[in-house]
PDB file of C-alpha atoms in Angstrom:
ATOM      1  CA  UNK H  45       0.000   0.000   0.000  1.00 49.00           C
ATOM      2  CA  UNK H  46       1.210   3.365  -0.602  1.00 58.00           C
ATOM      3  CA  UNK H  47       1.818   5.576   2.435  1.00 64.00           C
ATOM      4  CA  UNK H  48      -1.345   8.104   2.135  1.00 83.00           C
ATOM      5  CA  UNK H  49      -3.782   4.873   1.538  1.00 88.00           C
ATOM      6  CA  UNK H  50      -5.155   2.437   3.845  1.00 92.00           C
ATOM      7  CA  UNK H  51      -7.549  -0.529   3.505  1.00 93.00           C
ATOM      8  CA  UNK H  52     -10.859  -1.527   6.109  1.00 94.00           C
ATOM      9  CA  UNK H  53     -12.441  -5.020   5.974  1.00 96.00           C
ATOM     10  CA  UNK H  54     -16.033  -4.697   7.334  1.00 96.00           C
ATOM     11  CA  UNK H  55     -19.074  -7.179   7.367  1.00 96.00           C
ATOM     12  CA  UNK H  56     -21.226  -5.611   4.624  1.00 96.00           C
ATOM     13  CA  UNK H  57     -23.985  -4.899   6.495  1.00 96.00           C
ATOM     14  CA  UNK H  58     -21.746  -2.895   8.971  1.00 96.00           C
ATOM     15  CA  UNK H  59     -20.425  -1.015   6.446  1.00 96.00           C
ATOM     16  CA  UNK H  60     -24.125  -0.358   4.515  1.00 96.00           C
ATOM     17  CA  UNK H  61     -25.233   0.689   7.421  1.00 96.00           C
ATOM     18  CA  UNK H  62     -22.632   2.820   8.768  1.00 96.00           C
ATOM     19  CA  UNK H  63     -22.628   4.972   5.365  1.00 96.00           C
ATOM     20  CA  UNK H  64     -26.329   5.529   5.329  1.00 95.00           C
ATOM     21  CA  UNK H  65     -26.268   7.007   8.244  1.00 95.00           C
ATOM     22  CA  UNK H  66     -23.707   9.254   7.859  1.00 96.00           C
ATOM     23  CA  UNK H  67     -23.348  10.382   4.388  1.00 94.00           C
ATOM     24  CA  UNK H  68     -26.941  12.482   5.013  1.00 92.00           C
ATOM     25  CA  UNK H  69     -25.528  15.029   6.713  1.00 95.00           C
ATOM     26  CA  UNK H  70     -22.130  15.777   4.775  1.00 94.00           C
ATOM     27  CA  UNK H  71     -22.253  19.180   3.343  1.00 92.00           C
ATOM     28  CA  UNK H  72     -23.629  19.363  -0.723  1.00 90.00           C
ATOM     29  CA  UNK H  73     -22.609  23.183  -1.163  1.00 89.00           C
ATOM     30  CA  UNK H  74     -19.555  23.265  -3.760  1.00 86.00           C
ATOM     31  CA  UNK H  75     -17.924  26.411  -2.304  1.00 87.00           C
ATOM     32  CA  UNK H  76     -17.545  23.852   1.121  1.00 87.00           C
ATOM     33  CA  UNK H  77     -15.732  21.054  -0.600  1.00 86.00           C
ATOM     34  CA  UNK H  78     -13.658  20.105   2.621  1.00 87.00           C
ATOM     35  CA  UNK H  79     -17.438  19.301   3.713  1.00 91.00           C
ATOM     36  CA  UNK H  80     -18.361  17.495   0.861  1.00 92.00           C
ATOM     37  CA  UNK H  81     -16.977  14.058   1.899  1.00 93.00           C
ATOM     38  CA  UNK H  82     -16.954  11.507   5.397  1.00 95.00           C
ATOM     39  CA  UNK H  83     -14.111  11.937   7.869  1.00 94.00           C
ATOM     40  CA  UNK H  84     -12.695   8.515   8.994  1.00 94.00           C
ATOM     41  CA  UNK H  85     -10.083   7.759  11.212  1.00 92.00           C
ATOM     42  CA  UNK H  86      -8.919   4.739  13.772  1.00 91.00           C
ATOM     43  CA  UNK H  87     -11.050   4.557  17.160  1.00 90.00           C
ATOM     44  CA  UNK H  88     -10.398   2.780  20.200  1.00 86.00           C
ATOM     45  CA  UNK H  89     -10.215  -1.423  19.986  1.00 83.00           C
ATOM     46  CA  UNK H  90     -10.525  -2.786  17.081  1.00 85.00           C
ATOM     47  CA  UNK H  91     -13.617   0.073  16.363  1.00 92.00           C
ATOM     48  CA  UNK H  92     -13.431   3.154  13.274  1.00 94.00           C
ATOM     49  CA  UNK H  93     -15.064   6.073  13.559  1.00 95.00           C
ATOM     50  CA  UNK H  94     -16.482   8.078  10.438  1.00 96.00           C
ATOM     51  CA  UNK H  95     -17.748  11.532  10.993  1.00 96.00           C
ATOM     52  CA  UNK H  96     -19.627  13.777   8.429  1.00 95.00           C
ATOM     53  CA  UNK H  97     -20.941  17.541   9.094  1.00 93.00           C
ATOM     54  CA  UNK H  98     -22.686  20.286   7.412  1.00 91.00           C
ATOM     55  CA  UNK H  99     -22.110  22.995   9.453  1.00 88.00           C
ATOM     56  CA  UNK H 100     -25.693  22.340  10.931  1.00 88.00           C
ATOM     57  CA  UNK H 101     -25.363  19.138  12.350  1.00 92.00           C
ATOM     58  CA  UNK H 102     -23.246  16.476  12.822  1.00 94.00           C
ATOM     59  CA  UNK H 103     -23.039  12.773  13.064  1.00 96.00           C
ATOM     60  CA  UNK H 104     -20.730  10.632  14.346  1.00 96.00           C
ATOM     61  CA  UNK H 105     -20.769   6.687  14.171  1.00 97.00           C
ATOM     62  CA  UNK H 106     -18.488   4.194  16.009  1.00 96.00           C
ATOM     63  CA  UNK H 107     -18.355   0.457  14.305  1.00 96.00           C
ATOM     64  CA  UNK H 108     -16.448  -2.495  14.458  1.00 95.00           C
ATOM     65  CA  UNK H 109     -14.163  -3.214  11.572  1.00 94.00           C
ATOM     66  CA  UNK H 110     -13.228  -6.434  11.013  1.00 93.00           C
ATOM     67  CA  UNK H 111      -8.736  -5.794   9.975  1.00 93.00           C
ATOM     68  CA  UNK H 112      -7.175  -2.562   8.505  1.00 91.00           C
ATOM     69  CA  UNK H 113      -4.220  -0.978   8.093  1.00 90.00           C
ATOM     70  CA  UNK H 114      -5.402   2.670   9.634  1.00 88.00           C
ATOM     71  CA  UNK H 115      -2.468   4.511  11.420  1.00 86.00           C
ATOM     72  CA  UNK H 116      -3.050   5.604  14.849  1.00 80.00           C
ATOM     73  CA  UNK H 117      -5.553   8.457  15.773  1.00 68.00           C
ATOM     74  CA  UNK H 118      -4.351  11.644  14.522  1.00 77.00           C
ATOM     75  CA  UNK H 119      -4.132  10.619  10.523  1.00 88.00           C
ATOM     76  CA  UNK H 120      -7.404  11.078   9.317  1.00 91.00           C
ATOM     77  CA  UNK H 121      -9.004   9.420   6.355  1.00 93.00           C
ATOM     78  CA  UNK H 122     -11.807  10.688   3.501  1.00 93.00           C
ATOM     79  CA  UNK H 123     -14.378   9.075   1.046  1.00 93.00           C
ATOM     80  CA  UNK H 124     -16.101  11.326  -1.154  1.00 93.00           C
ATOM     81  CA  UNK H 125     -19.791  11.634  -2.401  1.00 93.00           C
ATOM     82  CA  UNK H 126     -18.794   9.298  -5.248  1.00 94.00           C
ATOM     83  CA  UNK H 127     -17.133   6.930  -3.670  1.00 95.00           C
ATOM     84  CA  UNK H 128     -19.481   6.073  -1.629  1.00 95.00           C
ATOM     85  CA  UNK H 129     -22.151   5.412  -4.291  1.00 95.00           C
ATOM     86  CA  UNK H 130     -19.454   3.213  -6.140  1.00 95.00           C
ATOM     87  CA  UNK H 131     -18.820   0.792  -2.244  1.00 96.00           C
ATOM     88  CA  UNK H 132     -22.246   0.714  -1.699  1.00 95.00           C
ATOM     89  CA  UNK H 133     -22.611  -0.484  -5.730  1.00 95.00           C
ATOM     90  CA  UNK H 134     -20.527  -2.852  -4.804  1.00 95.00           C
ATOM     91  CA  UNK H 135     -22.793  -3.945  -1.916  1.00 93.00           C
ATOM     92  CA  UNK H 136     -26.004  -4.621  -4.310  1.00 91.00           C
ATOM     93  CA  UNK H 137     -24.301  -8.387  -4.685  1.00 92.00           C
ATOM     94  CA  UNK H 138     -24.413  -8.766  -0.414  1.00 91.00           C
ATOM     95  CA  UNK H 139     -21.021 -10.318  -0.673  1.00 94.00           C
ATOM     96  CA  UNK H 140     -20.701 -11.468   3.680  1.00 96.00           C
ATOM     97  CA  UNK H 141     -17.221  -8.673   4.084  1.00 96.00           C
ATOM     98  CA  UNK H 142     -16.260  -5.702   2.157  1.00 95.00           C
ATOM     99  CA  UNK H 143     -12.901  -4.460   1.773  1.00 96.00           C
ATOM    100  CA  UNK H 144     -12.635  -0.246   0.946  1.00 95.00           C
ATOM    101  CA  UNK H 145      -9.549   1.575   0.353  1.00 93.00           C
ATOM    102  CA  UNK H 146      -9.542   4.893   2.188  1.00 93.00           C
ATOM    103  CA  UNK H 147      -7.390   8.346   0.601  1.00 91.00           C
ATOM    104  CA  UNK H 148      -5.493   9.880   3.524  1.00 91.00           C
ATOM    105  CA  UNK H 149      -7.600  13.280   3.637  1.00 84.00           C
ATOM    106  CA  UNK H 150      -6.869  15.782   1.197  1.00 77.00           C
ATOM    107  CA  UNK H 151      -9.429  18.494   2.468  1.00 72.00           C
ATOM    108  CA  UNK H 152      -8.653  19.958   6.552  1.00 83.00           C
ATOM    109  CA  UNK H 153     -11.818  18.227   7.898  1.00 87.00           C
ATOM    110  CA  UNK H 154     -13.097  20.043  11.141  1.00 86.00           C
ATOM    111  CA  UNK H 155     -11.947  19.569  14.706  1.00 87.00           C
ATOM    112  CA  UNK H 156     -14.984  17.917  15.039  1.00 87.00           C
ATOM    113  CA  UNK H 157     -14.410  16.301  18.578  1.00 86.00           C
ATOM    114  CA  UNK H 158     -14.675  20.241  19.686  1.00 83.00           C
ATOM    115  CA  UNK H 159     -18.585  20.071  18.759  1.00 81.00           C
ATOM    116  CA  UNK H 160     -19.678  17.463  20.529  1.00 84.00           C
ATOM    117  CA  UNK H 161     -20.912  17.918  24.263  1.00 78.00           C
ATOM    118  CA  UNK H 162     -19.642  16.386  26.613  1.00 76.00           C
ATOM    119  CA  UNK H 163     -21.821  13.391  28.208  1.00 72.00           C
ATOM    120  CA  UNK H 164     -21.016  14.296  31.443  1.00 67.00           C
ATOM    121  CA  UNK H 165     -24.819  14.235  32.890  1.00 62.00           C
ATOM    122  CA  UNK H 166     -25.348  17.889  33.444  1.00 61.00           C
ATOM    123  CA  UNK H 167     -28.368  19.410  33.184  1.00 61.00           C
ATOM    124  CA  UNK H 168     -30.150  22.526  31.831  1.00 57.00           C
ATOM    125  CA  UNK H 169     -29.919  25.805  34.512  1.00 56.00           C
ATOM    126  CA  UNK H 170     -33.650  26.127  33.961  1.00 57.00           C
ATOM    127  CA  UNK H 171     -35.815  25.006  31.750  1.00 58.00           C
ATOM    128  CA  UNK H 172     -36.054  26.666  27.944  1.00 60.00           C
ATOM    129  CA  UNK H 173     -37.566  26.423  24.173  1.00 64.00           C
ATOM    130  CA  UNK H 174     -35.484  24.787  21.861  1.00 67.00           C
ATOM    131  CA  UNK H 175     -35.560  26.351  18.341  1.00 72.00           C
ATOM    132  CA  UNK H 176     -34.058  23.890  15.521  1.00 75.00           C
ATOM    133  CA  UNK H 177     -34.691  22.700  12.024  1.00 78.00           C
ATOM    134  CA  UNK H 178     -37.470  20.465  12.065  1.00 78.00           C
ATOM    135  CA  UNK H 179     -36.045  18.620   8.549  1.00 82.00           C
ATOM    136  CA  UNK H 180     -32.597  17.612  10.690  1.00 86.00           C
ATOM    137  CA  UNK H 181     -34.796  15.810  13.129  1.00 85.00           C
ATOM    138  CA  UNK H 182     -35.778  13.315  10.517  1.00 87.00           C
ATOM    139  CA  UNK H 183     -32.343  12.812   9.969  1.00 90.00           C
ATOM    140  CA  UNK H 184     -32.155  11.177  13.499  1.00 91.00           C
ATOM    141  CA  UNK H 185     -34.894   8.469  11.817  1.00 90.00           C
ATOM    142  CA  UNK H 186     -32.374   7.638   9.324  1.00 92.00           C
ATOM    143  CA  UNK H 187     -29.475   7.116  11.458  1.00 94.00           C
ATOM    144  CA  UNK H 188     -31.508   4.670  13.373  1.00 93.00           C
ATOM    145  CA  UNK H 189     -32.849   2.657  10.619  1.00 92.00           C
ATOM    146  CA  UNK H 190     -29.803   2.632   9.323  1.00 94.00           C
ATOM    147  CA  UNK H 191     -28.149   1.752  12.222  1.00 95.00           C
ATOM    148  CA  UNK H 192     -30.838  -0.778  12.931  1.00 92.00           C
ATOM    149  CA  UNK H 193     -31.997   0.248  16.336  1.00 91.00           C
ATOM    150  CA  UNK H 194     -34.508  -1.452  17.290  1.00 80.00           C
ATOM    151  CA  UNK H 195     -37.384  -0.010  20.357  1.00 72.00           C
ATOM    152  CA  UNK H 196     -34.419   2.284  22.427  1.00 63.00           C
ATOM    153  CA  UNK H 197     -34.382   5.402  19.734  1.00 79.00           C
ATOM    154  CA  UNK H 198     -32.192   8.109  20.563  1.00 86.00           C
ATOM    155  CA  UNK H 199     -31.378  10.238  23.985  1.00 87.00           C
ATOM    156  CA  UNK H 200     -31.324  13.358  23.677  1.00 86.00           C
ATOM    157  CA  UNK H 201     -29.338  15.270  25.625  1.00 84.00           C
ATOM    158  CA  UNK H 202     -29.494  19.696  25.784  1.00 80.00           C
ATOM    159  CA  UNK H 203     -26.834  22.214  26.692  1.00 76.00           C
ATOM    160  CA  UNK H 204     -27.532  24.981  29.529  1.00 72.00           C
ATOM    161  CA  UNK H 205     -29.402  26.944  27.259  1.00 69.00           C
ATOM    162  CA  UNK H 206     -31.083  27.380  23.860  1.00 64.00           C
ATOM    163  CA  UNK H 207     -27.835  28.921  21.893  1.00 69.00           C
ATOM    164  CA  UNK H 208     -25.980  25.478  22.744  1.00 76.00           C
ATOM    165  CA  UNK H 209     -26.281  22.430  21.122  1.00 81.00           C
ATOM    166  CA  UNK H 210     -28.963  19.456  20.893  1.00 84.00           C
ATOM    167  CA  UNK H 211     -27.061  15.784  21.425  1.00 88.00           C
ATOM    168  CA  UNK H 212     -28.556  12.840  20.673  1.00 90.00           C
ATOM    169  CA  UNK H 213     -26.977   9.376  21.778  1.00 93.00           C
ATOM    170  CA  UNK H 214     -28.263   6.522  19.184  1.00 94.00           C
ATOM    171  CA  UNK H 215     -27.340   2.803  19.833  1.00 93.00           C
ATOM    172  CA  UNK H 216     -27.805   0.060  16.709  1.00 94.00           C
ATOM    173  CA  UNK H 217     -26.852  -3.349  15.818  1.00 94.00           C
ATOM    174  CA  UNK H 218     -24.249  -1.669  13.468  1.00 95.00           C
ATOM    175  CA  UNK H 219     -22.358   1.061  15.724  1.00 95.00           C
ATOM    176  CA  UNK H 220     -23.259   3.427  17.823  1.00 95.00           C
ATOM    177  CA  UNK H 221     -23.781   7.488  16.764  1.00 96.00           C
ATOM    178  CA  UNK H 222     -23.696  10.658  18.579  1.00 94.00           C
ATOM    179  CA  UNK H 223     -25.855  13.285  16.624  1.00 95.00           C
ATOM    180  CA  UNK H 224     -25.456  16.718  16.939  1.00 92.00           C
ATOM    181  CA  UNK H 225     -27.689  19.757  15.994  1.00 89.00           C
ATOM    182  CA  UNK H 226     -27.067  23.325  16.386  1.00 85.00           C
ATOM    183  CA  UNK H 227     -29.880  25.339  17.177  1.00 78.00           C
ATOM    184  CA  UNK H 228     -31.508  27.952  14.541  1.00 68.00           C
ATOM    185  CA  UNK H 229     -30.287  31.539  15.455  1.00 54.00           C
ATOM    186  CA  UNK H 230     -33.589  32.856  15.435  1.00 45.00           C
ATOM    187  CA  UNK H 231     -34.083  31.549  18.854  1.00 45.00           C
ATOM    188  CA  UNK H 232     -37.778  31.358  19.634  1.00 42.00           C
ATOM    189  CA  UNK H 233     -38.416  31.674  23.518  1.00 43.00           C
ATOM    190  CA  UNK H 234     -40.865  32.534  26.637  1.00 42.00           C
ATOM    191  CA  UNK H 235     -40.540  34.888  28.692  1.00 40.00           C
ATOM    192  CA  UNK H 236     -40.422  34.199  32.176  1.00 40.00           C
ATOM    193  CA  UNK H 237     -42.792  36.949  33.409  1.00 38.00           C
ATOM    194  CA  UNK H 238     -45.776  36.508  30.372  1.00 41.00           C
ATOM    195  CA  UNK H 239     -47.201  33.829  28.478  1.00 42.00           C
ATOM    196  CA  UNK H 240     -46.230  35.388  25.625  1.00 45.00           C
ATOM    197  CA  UNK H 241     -43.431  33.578  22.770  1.00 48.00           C
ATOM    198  CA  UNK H 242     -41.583  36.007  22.058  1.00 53.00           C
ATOM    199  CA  UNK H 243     -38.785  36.151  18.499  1.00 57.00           C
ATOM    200  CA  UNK H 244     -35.420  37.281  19.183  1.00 59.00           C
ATOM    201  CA  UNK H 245     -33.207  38.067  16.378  1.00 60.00           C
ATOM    202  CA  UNK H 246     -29.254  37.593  15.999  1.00 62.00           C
ATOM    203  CA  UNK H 247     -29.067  41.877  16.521  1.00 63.00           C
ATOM    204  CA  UNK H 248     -31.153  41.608  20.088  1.00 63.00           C
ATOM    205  CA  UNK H 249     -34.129  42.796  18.699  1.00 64.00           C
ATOM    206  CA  UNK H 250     -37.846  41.014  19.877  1.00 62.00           C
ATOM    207  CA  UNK H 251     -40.941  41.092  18.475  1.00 57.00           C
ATOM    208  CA  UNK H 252     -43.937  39.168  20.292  1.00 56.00           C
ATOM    209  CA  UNK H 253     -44.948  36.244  18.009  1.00 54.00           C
ATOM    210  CA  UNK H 254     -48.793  36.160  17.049  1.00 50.00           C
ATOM    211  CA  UNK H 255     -49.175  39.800  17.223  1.00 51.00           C
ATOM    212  CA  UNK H 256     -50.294  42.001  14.297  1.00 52.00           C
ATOM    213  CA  UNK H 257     -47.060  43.221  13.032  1.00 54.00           C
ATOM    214  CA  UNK H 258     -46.365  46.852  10.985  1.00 57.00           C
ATOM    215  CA  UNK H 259     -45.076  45.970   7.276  1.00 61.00           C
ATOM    216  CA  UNK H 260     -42.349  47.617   8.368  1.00 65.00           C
ATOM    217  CA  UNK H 261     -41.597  45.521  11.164  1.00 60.00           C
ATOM    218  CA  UNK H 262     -42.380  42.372   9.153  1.00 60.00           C
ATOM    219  CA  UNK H 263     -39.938  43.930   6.019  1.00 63.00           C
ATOM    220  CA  UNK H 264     -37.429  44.372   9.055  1.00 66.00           C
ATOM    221  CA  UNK H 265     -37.880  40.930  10.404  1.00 63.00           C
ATOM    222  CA  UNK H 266     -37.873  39.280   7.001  1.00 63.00           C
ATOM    223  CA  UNK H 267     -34.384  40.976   6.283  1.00 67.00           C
ATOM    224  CA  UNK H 268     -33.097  39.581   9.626  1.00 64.00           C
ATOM    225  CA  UNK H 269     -34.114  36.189   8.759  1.00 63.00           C
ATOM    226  CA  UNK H 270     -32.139  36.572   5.386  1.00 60.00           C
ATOM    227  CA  UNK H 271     -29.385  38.014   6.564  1.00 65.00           C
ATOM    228  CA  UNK H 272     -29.333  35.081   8.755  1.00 61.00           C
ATOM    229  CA  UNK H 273     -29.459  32.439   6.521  1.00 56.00           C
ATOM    230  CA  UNK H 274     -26.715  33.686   4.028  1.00 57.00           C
ATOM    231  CA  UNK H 275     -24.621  33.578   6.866  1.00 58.00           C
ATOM    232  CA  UNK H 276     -25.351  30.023   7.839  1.00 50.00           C
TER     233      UNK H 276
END
């Protein structure tokens, strides 16, 4: 093998499994190539770990590998968008073990580990509204299927408040994977002295929700919102 490749033997199903549920949330915006791809790299005994992110979320998936030639953690590993198609091609013929041959990475992937909460069993100060992207919660239905979890789902775990991070903790017959979803930055919230919600934008700005709004105020808002999502 040459120095910057590296071969994994997997049981197929392991390895069908494990890119289904990851490959949904690598990045598909060209200017982001370094996101474009999975991040793979040695884990702890005998396990691999491949990691994919859109800047959104994240999802991480621990397996078992059968043998490979991997150097230690540190040297990380990519397969791109085609690639992947092309192993799991390869998979249509449910041979029992797969071998794949892995590119030392090319692109700087994230410090990814730096994203992740810790599991450390704290809890929220005080209770809070969560804002988030309802379509990456369906992704947490295709890690598990993928996975093949079967009646434990995923546990979710929250931050100390609504600008940190949503975690969940998903355990399948094919690995185990720690989700992770950032919360919208429109934070949507309730005040503690009204039963009103109330819409805070990113420049500190609230405006009750349900209320008649000025076109003005909605032109403002709508800008904000814009503004915001460029930036993401």
């Amino acid at each position: 093998m040459e120095n910057n490749k590296a071969k994994v033997t997997f049981q197929t199903p392991v390895i069908v499994g494990v890119l289904k549920a990851v490959k949904a949330f690598a990045s598909t915006d060209s200017t982001r190539a370094y996101l474009n791809r999975l991040c793979i790299e040695k884990g702890a005994e005998g396990k691999i770990k491949v990691c994919a992110t859109d800047g959104h979320t994240l999802c991480l998936v621990t397996a078992d590998q059968i043998e490979s030639d991997l150097k230690n953690a540190g040297t990380r590993y990519e397969l791109t968008m085609p690639e992947i198609d092309v192993i799991l091609a390869r998979t249509k013929s449910k041979p029992p073990t797969l071998t794949i041959e892995l590119n030392e990475e090319q692109s700087k992937f994230p410090p990814y580990e730096q994203v992740i909460p810790a599991n450390d069993g704290t809890k929220p100060v005080k209770p809070y509204n969560f804002g988030v992207n309802a379509s990456y919660l369906a992704r947490l239905d295709t890690v598990a299927r993928a996975l093949r979890v079967g009646n434990g789902g995923a546990t979710l775990r929250f931050g100390e408040t609504n600008l940190d991070a949503v975690c969940a903790d998903i355990s399948g017959e094919y690995g185990e994977a720690i989700v992770v979803i950032m919360p919208i930055e429109s934070v949507i919230m309730s005040k503690s002295h009204t039963h009103e919600v109330w819409i805070k934008l990113p420049d500190g700005h609230e405006f009750v929700a349900g209320k008649a709004w000025t076109l003005e105020q909605a032109q403002y808002i709508r800008a904000q919102l814009v503004s915001c999502a460029k930036k993401a």
